[in-house]
Coordinates of C-alpha atoms in Angstrom, one line a residue:
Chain A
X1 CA -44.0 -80.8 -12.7
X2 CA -40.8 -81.0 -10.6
X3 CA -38.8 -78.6 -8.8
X4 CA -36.6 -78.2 -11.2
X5 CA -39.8 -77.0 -13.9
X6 CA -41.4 -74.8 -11.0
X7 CA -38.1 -73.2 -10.4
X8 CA -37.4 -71.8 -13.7
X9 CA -40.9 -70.5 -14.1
X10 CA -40.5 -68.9 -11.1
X11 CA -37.3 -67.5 -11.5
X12 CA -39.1 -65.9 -14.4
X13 CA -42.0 -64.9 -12.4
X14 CA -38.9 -63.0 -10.1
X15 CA -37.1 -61.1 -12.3
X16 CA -40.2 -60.0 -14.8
X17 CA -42.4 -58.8 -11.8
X18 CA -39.2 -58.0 -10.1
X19 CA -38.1 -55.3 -12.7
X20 CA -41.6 -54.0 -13.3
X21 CA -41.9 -52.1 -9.7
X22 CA -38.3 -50.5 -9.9
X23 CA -38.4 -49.2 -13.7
X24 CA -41.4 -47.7 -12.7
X25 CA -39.4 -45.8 -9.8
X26 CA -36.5 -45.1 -11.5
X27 CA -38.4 -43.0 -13.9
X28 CA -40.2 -41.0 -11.6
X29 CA -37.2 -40.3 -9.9
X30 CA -35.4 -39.6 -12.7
X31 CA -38.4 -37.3 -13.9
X32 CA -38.7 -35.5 -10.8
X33 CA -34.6 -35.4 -10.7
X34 CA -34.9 -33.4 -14.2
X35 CA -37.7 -30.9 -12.8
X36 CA -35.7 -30.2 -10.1
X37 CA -32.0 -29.5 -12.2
X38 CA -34.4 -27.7 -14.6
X39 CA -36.2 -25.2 -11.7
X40 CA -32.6 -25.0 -10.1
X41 CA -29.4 -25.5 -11.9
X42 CA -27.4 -24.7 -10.1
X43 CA -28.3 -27.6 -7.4
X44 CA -27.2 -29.6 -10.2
X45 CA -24.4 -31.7 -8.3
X46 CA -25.8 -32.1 -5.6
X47 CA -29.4 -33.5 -7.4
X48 CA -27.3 -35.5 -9.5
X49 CA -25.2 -37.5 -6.7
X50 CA -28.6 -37.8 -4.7
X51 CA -29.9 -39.1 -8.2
X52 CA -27.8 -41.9 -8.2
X53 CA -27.7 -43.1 -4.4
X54 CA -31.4 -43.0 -5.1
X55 CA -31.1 -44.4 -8.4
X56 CA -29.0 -47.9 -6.9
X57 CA -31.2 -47.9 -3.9
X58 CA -34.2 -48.6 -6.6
X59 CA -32.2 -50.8 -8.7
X60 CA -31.4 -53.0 -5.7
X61 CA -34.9 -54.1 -5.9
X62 CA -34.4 -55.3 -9.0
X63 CA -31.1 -57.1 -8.2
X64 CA -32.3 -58.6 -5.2
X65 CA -35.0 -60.9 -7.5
X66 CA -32.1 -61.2 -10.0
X67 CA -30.5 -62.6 -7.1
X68 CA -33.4 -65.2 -6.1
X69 CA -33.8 -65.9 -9.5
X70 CA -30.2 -66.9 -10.1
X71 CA -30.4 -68.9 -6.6
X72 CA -33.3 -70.9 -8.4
X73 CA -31.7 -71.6 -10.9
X74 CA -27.9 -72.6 -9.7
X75 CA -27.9 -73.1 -6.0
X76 CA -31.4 -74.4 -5.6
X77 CA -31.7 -75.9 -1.6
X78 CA -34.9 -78.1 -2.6
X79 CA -32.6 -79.5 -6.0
X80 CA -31.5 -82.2 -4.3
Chain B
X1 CA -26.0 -74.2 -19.4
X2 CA -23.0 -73.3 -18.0
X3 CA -21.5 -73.4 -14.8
X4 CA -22.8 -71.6 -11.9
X5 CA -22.0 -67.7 -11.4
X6 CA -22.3 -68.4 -7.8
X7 CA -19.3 -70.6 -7.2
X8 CA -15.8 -68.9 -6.5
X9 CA -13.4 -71.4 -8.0
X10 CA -10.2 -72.3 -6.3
X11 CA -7.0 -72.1 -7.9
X12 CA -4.6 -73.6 -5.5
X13 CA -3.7 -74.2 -2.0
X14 CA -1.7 -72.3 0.0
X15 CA -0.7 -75.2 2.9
X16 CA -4.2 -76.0 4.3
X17 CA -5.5 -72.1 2.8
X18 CA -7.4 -72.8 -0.7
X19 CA -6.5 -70.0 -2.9
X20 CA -9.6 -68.8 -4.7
X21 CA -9.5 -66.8 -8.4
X22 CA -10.7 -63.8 -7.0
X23 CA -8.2 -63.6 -4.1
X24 CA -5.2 -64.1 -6.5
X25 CA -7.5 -61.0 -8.7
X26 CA -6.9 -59.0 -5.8
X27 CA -3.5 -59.7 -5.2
X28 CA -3.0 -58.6 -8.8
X29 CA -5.2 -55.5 -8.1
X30 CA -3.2 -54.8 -4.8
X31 CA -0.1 -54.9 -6.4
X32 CA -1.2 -52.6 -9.3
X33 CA -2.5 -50.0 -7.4
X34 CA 0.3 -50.0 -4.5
X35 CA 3.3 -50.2 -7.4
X36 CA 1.4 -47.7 -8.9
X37 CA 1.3 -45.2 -6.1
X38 CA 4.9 -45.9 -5.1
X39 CA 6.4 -45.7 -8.2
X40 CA 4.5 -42.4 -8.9
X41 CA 4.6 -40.6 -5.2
X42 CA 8.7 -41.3 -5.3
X43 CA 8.9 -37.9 -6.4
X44 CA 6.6 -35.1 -5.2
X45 CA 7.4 -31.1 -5.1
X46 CA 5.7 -28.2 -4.8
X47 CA 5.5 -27.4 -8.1
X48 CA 3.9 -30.2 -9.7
X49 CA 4.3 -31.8 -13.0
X50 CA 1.7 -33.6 -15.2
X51 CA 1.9 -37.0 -13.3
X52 CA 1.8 -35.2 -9.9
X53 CA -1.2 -33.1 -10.9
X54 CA -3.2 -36.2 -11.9
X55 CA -2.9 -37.8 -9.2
X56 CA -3.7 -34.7 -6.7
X57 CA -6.8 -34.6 -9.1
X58 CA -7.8 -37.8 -8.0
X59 CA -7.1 -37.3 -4.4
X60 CA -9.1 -33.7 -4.0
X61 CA -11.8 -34.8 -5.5
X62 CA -12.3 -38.0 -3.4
X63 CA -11.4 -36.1 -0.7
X64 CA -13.9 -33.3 -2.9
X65 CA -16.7 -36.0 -2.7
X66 CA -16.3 -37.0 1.0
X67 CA -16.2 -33.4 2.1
X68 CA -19.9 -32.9 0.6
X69 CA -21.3 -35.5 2.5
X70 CA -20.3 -35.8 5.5
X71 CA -19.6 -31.8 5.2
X72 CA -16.6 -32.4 7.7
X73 CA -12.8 -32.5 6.7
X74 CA -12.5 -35.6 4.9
X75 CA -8.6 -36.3 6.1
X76 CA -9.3 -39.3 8.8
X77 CA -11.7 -40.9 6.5
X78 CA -9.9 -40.5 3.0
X79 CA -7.8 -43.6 3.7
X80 CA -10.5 -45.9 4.4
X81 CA -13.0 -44.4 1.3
X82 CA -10.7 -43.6 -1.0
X83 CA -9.4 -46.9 -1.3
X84 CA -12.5 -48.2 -1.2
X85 CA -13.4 -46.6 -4.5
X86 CA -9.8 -47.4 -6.5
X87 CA -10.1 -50.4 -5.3
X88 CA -13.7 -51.0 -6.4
X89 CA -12.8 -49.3 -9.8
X90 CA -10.1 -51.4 -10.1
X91 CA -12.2 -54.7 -9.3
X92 CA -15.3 -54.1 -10.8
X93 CA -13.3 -52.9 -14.3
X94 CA -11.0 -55.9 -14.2
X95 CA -14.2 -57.8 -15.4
X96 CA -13.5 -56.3 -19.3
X97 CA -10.6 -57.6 -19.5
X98 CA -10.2 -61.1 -21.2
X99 CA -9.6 -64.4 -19.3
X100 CA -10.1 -62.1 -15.6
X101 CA -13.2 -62.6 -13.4
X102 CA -14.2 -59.5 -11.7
X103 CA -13.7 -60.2 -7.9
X104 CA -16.5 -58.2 -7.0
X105 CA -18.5 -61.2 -8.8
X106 CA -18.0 -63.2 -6.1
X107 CA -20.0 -63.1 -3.3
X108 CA -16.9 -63.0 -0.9
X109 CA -15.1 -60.0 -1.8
X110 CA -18.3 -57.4 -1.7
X111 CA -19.1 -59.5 1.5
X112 CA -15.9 -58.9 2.9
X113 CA -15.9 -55.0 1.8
X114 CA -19.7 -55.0 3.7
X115 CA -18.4 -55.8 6.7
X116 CA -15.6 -53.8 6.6
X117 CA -17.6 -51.0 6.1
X118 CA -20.4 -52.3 9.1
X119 CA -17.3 -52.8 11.4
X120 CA -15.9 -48.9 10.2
X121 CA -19.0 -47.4 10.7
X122 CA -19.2 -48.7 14.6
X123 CA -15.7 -47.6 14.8
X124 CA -16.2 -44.6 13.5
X125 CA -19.4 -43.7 15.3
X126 CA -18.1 -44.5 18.6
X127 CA -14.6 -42.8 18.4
X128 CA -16.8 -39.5 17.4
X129 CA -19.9 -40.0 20.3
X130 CA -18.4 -41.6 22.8
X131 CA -19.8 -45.6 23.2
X132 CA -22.4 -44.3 25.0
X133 CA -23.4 -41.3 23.1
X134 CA -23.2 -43.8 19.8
X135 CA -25.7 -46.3 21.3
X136 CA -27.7 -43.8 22.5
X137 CA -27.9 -42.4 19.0
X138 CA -29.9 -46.0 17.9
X139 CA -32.7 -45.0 20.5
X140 CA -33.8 -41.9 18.4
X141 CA -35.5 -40.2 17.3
X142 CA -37.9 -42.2 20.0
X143 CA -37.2 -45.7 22.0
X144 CA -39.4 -47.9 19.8
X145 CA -37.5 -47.1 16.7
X146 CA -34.7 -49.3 18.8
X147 CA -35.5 -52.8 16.9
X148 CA -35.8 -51.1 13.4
X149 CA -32.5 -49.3 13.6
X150 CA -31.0 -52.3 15.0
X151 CA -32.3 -53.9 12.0
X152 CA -31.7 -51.1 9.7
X153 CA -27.7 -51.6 10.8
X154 CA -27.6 -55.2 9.4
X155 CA -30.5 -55.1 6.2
X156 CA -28.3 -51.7 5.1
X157 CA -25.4 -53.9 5.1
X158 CA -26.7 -56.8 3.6
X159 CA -27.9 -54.8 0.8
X160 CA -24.9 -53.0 0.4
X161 CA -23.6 -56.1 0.0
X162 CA -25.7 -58.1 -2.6
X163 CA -26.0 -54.5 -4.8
X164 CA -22.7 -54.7 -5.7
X165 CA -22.3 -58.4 -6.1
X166 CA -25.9 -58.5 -8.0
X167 CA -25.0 -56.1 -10.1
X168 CA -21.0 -56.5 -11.0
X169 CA -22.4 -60.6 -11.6
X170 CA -25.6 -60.2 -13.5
X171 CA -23.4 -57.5 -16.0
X172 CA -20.7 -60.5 -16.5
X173 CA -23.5 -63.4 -16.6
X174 CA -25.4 -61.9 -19.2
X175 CA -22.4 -61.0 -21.0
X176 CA -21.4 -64.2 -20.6
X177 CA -25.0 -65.7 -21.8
X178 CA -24.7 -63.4 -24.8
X179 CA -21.0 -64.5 -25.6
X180 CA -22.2 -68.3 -26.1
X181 CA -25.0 -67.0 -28.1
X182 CA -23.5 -64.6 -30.4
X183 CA -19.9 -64.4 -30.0
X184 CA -18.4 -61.7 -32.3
X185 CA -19.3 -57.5 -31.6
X186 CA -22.6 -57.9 -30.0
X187 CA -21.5 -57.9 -26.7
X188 CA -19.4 -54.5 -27.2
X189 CA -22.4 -52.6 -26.0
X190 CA -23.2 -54.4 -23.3
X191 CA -19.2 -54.3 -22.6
X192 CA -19.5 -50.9 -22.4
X193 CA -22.3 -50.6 -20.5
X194 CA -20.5 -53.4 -17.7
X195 CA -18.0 -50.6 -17.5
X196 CA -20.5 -47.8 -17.0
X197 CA -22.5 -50.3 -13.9
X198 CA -19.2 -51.3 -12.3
X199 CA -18.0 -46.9 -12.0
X200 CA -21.0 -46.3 -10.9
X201 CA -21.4 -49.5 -8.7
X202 CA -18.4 -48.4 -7.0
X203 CA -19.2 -44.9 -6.7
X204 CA -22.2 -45.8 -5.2
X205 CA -21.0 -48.3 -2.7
X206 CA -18.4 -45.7 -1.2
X207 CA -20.8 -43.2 -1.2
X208 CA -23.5 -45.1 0.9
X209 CA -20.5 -46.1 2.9
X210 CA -19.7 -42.8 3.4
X211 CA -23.4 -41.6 4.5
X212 CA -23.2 -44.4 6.7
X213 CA -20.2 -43.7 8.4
X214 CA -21.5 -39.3 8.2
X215 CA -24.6 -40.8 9.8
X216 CA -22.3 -42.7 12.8
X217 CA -20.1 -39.5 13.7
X218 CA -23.3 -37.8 13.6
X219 CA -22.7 -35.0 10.9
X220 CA -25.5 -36.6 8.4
X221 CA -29.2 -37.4 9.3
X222 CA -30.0 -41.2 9.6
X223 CA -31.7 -42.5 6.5
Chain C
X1 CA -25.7 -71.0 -1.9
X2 CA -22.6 -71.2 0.4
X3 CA -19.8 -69.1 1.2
X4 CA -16.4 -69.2 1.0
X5 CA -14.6 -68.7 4.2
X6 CA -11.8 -68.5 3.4
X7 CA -12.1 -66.1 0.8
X8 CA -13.8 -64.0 2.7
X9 CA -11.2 -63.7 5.3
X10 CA -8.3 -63.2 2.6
X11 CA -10.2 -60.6 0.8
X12 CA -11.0 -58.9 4.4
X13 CA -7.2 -58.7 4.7
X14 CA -6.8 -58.0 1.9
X15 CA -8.6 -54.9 1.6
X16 CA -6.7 -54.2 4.7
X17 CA -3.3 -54.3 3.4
X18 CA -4.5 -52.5 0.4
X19 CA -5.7 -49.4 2.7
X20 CA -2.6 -49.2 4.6
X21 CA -0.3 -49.3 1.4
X22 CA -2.5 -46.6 -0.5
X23 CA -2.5 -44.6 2.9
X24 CA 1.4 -45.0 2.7
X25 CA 2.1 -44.5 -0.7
X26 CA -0.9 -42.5 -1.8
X27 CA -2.8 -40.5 0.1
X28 CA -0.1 -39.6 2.8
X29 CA 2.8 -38.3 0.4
X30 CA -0.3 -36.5 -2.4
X31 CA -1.7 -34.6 1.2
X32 CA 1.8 -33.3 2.1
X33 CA 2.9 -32.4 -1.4
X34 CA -0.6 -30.3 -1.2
X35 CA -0.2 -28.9 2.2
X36 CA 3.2 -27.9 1.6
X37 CA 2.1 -26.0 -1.7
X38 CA -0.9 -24.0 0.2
X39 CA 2.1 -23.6 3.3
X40 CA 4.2 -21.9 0.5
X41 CA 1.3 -20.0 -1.2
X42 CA 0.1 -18.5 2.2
X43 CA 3.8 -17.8 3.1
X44 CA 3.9 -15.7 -0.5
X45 CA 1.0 -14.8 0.1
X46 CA 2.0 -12.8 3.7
X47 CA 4.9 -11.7 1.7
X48 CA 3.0 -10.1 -0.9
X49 CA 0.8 -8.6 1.9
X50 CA 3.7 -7.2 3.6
X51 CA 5.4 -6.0 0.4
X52 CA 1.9 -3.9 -0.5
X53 CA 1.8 -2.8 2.8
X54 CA 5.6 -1.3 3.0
X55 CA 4.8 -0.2 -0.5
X56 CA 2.1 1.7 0.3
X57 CA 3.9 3.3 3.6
X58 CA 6.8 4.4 0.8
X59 CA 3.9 5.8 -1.3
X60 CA 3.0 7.7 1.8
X61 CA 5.8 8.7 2.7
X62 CA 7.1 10.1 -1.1
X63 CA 3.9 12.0 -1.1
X64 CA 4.6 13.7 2.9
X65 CA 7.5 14.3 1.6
X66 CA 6.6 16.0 -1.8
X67 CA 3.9 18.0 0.3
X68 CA 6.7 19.0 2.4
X69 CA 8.6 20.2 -0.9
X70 CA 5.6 21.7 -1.6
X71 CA 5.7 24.0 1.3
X72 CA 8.8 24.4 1.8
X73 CA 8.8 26.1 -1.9
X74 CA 5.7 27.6 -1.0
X75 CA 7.5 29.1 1.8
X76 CA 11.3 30.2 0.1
X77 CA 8.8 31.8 -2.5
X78 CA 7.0 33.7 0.1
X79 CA 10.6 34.4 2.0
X80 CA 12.0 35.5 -1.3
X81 CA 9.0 37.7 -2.4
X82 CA 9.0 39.5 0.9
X83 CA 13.0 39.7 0.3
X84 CA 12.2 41.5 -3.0
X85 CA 9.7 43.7 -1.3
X86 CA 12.1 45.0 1.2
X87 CA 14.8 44.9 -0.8
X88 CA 12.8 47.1 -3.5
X89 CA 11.3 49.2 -0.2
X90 CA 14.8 50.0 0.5
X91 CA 15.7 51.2 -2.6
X92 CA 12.8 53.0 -3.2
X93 CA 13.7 55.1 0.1
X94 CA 17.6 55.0 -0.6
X95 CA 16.3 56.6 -4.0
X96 CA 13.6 59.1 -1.9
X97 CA 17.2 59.8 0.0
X98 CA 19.7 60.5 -2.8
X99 CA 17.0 62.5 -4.6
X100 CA 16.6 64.8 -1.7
X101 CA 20.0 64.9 -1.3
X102 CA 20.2 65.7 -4.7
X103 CA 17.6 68.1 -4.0
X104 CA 18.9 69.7 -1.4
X105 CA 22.6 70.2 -2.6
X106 CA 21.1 71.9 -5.5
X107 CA 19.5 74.0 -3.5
X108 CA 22.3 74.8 -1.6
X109 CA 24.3 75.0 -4.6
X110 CA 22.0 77.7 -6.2
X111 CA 21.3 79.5 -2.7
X112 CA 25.5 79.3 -2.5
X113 CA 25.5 80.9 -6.0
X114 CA 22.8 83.4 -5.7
X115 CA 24.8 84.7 -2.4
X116 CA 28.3 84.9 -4.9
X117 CA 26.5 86.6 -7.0
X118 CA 25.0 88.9 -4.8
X119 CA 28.6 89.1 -3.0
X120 CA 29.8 90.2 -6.3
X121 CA 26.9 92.6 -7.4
X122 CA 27.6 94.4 -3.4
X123 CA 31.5 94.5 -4.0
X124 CA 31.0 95.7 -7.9
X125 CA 28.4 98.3 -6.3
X126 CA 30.8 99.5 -3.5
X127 CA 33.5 99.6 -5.9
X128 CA 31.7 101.3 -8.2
X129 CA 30.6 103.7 -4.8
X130 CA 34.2 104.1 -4.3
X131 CA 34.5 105.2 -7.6
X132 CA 31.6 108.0 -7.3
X133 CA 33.0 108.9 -4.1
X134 CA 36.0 109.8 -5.5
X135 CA 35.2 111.2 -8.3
X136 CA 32.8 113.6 -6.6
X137 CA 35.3 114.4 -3.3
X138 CA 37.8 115.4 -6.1
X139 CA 35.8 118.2 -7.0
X140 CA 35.4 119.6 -4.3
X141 CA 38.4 121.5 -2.3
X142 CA 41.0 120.3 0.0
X143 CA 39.9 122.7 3.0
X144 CA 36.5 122.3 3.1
X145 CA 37.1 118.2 2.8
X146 CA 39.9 119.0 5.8
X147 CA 37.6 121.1 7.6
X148 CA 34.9 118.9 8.1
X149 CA 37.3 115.7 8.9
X150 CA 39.1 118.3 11.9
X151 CA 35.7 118.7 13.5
X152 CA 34.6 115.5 13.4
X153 CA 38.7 114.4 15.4
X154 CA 37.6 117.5 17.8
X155 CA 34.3 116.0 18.4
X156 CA 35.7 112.3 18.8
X157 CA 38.4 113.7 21.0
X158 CA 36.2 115.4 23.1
X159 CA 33.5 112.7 23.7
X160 CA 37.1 110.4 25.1
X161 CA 36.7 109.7 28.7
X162 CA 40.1 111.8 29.9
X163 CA 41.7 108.4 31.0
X164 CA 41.4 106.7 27.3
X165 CA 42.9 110.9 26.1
X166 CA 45.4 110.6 28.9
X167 CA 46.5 106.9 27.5
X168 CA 46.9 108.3 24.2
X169 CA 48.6 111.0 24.4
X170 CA 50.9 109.3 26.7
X171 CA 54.8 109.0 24.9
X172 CA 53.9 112.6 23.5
X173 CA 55.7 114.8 25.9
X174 CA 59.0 112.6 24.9
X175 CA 59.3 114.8 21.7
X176 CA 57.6 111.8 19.8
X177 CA 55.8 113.8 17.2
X178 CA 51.8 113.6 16.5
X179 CA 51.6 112.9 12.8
X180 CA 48.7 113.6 11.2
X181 CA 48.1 111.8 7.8
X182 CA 45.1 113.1 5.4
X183 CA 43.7 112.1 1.8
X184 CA 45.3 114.8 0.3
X185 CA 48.3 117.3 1.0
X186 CA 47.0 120.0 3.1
X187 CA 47.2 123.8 2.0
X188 CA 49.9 125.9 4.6
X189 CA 46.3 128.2 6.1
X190 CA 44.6 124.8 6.4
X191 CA 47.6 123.0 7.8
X192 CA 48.4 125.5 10.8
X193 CA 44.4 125.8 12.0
X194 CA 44.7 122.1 12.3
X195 CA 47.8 122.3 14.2
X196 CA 45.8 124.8 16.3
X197 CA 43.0 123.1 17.0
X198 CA 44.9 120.0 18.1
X199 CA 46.6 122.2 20.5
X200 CA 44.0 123.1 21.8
X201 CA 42.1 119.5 22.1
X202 CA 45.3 117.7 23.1
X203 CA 47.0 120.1 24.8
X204 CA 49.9 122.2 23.9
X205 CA 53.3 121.2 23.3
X206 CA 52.9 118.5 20.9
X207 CA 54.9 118.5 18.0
X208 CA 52.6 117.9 15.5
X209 CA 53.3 116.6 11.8
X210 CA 51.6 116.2 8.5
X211 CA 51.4 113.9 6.2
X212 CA 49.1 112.7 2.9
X213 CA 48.0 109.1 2.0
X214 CA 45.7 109.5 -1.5
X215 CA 44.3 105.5 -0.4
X216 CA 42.5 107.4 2.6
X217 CA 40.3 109.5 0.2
X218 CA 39.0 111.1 2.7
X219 CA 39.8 111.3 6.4
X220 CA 42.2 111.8 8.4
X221 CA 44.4 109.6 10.7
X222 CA 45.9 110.1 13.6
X223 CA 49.1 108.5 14.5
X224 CA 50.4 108.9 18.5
X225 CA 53.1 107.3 19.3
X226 CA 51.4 104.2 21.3
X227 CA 47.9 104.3 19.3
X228 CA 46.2 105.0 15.4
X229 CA 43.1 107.4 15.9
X230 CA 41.3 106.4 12.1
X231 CA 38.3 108.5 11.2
X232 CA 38.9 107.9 7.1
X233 CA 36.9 106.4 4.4
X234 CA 39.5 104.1 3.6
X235 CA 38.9 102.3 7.0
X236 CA 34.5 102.3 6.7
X237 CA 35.0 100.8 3.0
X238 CA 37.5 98.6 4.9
X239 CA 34.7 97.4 6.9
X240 CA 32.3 97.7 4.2
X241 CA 34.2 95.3 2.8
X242 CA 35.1 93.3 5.2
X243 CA 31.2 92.8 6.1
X244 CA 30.6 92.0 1.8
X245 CA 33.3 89.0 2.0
X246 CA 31.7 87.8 5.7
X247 CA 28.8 87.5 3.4
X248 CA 26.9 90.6 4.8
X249 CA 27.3 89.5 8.2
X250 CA 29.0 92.1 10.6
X251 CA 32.2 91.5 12.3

């Protein structure tokens, strides 16, 4: 198996495992975000900005093994 | 497969300067948005009409938005945020249209925006404490937190950074991937999704600037 | 993975540029237009304060001066009320006045008649008197109505303090006669015991002469040259009279 082989699979590995953790996140946040508009509605701008800083933040993990996946796959150091 | 997302690609040269596609994006972007505001500030009165109304929309509530956050007038910042957010509207949008890479794609431009934003912050922070009442502000809430707010100050800004790219490029890579596998309507919704991700890419990205900055003058807690 | 220098720095100044042209295009002419607006609406705003708050002092002002109309009618009603009062008092009393005036000249006026009347009943009785009288001293004879008058002249003569007889008698001796006028012609017998008893009152050597009045009726006067002795009727219904027209008061 080369480098070539290993990276792919493991640029797999990355992004599957790597989206697991923050879908997992964003829907607690998202469930407690919709508690909290539904106990007070009118703290609904302020829960809903927070939401979304929040929201990113999360997602970033999820980005960040995009990220290493896509630097497997096209700007791999060990390629050669 | 096709070429790499990761490479800028240069246009032209400039004399010894190579002229990337994104930078000639932003030129066009630049131009739009400063004709744009010329042409429709020319002629402002007190009583506005529709044009003049839109645009004080758009001005009061960036200014709207900053004010809730930092909970301070918004007028020395509004420059720096607010054009920040057209601009990353303008840049992360210009993706959907046909034949234009969004520069925000590249890893330069958010890059560039990053450290704009690192560099404003320290500005920002200082002019407000005082240089020693803004380095003192890093020692806090006890000395050992030193090193991981030190830290904090340049993983915030990296991330800052590879969010926006990550994000603006996956949306175009995968429409991209899905446009060589099935050309015609399927990649509407994910079109329209792209556009969705880049508003609220840049809406996040000048909000956490503007936390950061809030956090620097002192009028936000450190997160 | 590498970056793009260059890039990087031409987007950096980029972004620059693109702040300071929104700033000067933008944000800096959209902030004015605004400020100037919320300048104008708090300027209209004072204005309108001011304008309720001079409104308002007119309001107040109307209504001082309505209360003032108020009183001041209040007051030209009380003034006028009193006005009518006195006004009425006065001609109340004026009317108290004339109708004792009234009153009182009728009472005068009847009094005034009652005394006419009773003038005219006493001069209708003493002319009626009269009338007796002289119908009753007709009856009776010339001497004895002579006689009695010659004793009451003796008598009167007699009582005269001698000075007052001496003044009367003076002129006498100068051949002036001594007439002696009575009611009714005196009989011849009668006339010379009168001349007698003169004589002998007066003193002799008088020339004495007679005479007859009938508007005596009775009496007898007696004429000296300087004086008139009256002891006749005709001179006590002279004052008779004389007292009825002074309305019964004595001379």
């Amino acid at each position: 198996m080369d480098v070539h082989s290993i990276s792919i699979i493991a640029a797999a590995i990355a992004v599957s495992f790597g989206a697991i953790g923050p879908a997992l996140g964003e829907g607690r946040a998202v469930a407690a975000a919709m508690d909290a508009i539904a106990r007070q509605p009118e703290a609904a701008g302020t829960i809903s900005r927070t939401l979304f800083v929040g929201l990113a933040m999360i997602e970033t993990m999820a980005i960040y093994c995009l990220v290493i996946a896509l630097l497997l796959l096209f700007a791999n150091p060990y390629a050669g | 497969m096709q070429a790499s997302p990761l490479a800028s690609e240069i246009l032209f040269h400039l004399g010894p300067v190579p002229i990337s596609r994104p930078v000639v994006t932003t030129w066009a972007i630049m131009l739009v948005l400063g004709g744009g505001s010329w042409l429709l500030t020319r002629r402002l009165a007190v009583h506005p009409d529709r044009r003049q109304a839109v645009l004080e929309v758009v001005v009061t509530a960036i200014s709207g938005q900053i004010r809730d956050v930092i909970g301070r007038e918004p007028r020395s910042l509004l420059s720096l945020l607010g054009t920040l957010f057209l601009f990353l509207v303008m840049a992360n949008l210009s993706g959907v249209l046909p034949g234009v890479k969004a520069p925000t794609a590249q890893i330069e431009t958010p890059a560039a925006l990053a450290v704009i934003v690192f560099v404003s912050v320290h500005w920002y922070g200082v002019r407000a404490q005082g240089l020693g009442g803004y380095l003192a502000s890093f020692a806090r809430p006890k000395l050992i937190m030193l090193p991981l707010n030190l830290l904090s100050e340049v993983t915030r800004t990296f991330s800052l950074m590879v969010r926006l790219f990550g994000n603006v490029m996956s949306g175009e890579f995968v429409i991209g991937l899905v446009l060589a596998l099935a050309g015609l309507f399927v990649p509407i919704p994910l079109m329209a999704l792209e556009i969705l991700l880049g508003l609220v890419q840049a809406y996040i990205f000048t909000i956490l600037a503007t936390v950061f900055i809030g956090a620097a003058i002192g009028s936000v807690e450190k997160g | 993975m590498h970056l793009d220098w260059w890039t990087f720095a031409l987007q950096t100044v980029n972004f620059g540029i693109l702040v300071w042209l929104l700033h000067r295009f933008l944000y800096k002419p959209v902030l004015q237009a605004i400020d100037a607006r919320r300048a104008e609406i708090e300027a209209r705003f004072a204005a309108a304060t001011t304008a309720e708050a001079q409104a308002r002092e007119a309001l107040a002002s109307v209504e001082a001066q309505r209360e003032g109309i108020e009183a001041e009618r209040a007051a030209a009603l009380k003034e006028a009320m009193a006005q009518a009062e006195a006004a009425a008092e006065a001609r109340r009393v004026e009317a108290q006045r004339q109708a004792d005036a009234l009153l009182d000249g009728a009472r005068k006026t009847l009094a005034q008649e009652r005394e006419e009347a009773l003038d005219a009943a006493r001069a209708a009785s003493l002319d009626l008197g009269l009338d007796i009288a002289r119908r009753l001293l007709a009856e009776v004879p010339v001497e004895l109505r002579a006689e009695a008058w010659l004793e009451r002249v003796e008598q009167h003569l007699a009582a005269m303090e001698p000075d007052e007889r001496d003044r009367m008698k003076q002129g006498m001796g100068d051949g002036a006669p001594l007439r002696a006028v009575t009611a009714a012609p005196l009989p011849e017998a009668a006339a010379g015991a009168w001349r007698e008893r003169l004589h002998r009152a007066l003193g002799d050597g008088a020339a004495i002469e007679f005479a007859d009045d009938p508007a005596l009726i009775a009496g007898v006067e007696l004429h000296f040259p300087t004086s008139i002795l009256r002891l006749s009727w005709r001179s006590t219904l002279a004052g008779l009279k004389a007292e009825i027209e002074n309305h019964g008061q004595p001379r």
